[in-house]
GROMACS .gro file of C-alpha atoms in nm:
model
   52
    1UNK     CA    1   2.691  15.064  -2.782
    2UNK     CA    2   2.813  15.029  -2.427
    3UNK     CA    3   3.110  15.151  -2.223
    4UNK     CA    4   3.290  14.842  -2.357
    5UNK     CA    5   3.233  14.928  -2.723
    6UNK     CA    6   2.999  14.894  -3.019
    7UNK     CA    7   2.887  14.620  -3.253
    8UNK     CA    8   2.770  14.588  -3.611
    9UNK     CA    9   2.555  14.318  -3.766
   10UNK     CA   10   2.591  14.243  -4.137
   11UNK     CA   11   2.341  13.992  -4.275
   12UNK     CA   12   2.481  13.801  -4.572
   13UNK     CA   13   2.181  13.575  -4.634
   14UNK     CA   14   2.094  13.762  -4.957
   15UNK     CA   15   2.454  13.800  -5.069
   16UNK     CA   16   2.617  13.642  -5.369
   17UNK     CA   17   2.963  13.548  -5.487
   18UNK     CA   18   3.182  13.858  -5.498
   19UNK     CA   19   2.946  14.072  -5.291
   20UNK     CA   20   3.117  14.273  -5.017
   21UNK     CA   21   3.027  14.473  -4.709
   22UNK     CA   22   3.223  14.782  -4.602
   23UNK     CA   23   3.247  14.932  -4.255
   24UNK     CA   24   3.292  15.309  -4.271
   25UNK     CA   25   3.319  15.512  -3.949
   26UNK     CA   26   3.371  15.873  -3.852
   27UNK     CA   27   3.728  15.968  -3.766
   28UNK     CA   28   3.850  15.775  -3.459
   29UNK     CA   29   4.096  15.976  -3.251
   30UNK     CA   30   4.345  15.838  -3.000
   31UNK     CA   31   4.275  15.920  -2.635
   32UNK     CA   32   4.640  15.905  -2.530
   33UNK     CA   33   4.991  15.825  -2.654
   34UNK     CA   34   4.882  15.472  -2.748
   35UNK     CA   35   4.553  15.356  -2.890
   36UNK     CA   36   4.431  15.000  -2.945
   37UNK     CA   37   4.146  14.898  -3.169
   38UNK     CA   38   4.010  14.546  -3.129
   39UNK     CA   39   3.802  14.378  -3.395
   40UNK     CA   40   3.613  14.057  -3.315
   41UNK     CA   41   3.395  13.871  -3.559
   42UNK     CA   42   3.172  13.567  -3.578
   43UNK     CA   43   3.070  13.401  -3.902
   44UNK     CA   44   2.825  13.114  -3.925
   45UNK     CA   45   2.623  12.931  -4.187
   46UNK     CA   46   2.656  12.698  -4.482
   47UNK     CA   47   2.714  12.971  -4.741
   48UNK     CA   48   2.938  13.207  -4.541
   49UNK     CA   49   3.249  13.308  -4.734
   50UNK     CA   50   3.575  13.449  -4.601
   51UNK     CA   51   3.675  13.764  -4.415
   52UNK     CA   52   3.941  13.954  -4.609
   0.00000   0.00000   0.00000
């Protein structure tokens, strides 16, 4: 991680139809009256499915 945030890498090369990946984190607390969480993703490859 950096001051800008963290990243996760999930390799799906050994996955199969119906296989899923879950992201579970510790409790994330707001640092003020408003809190924004951004989620960016990149998917590539011939057999990549969908993000749901």
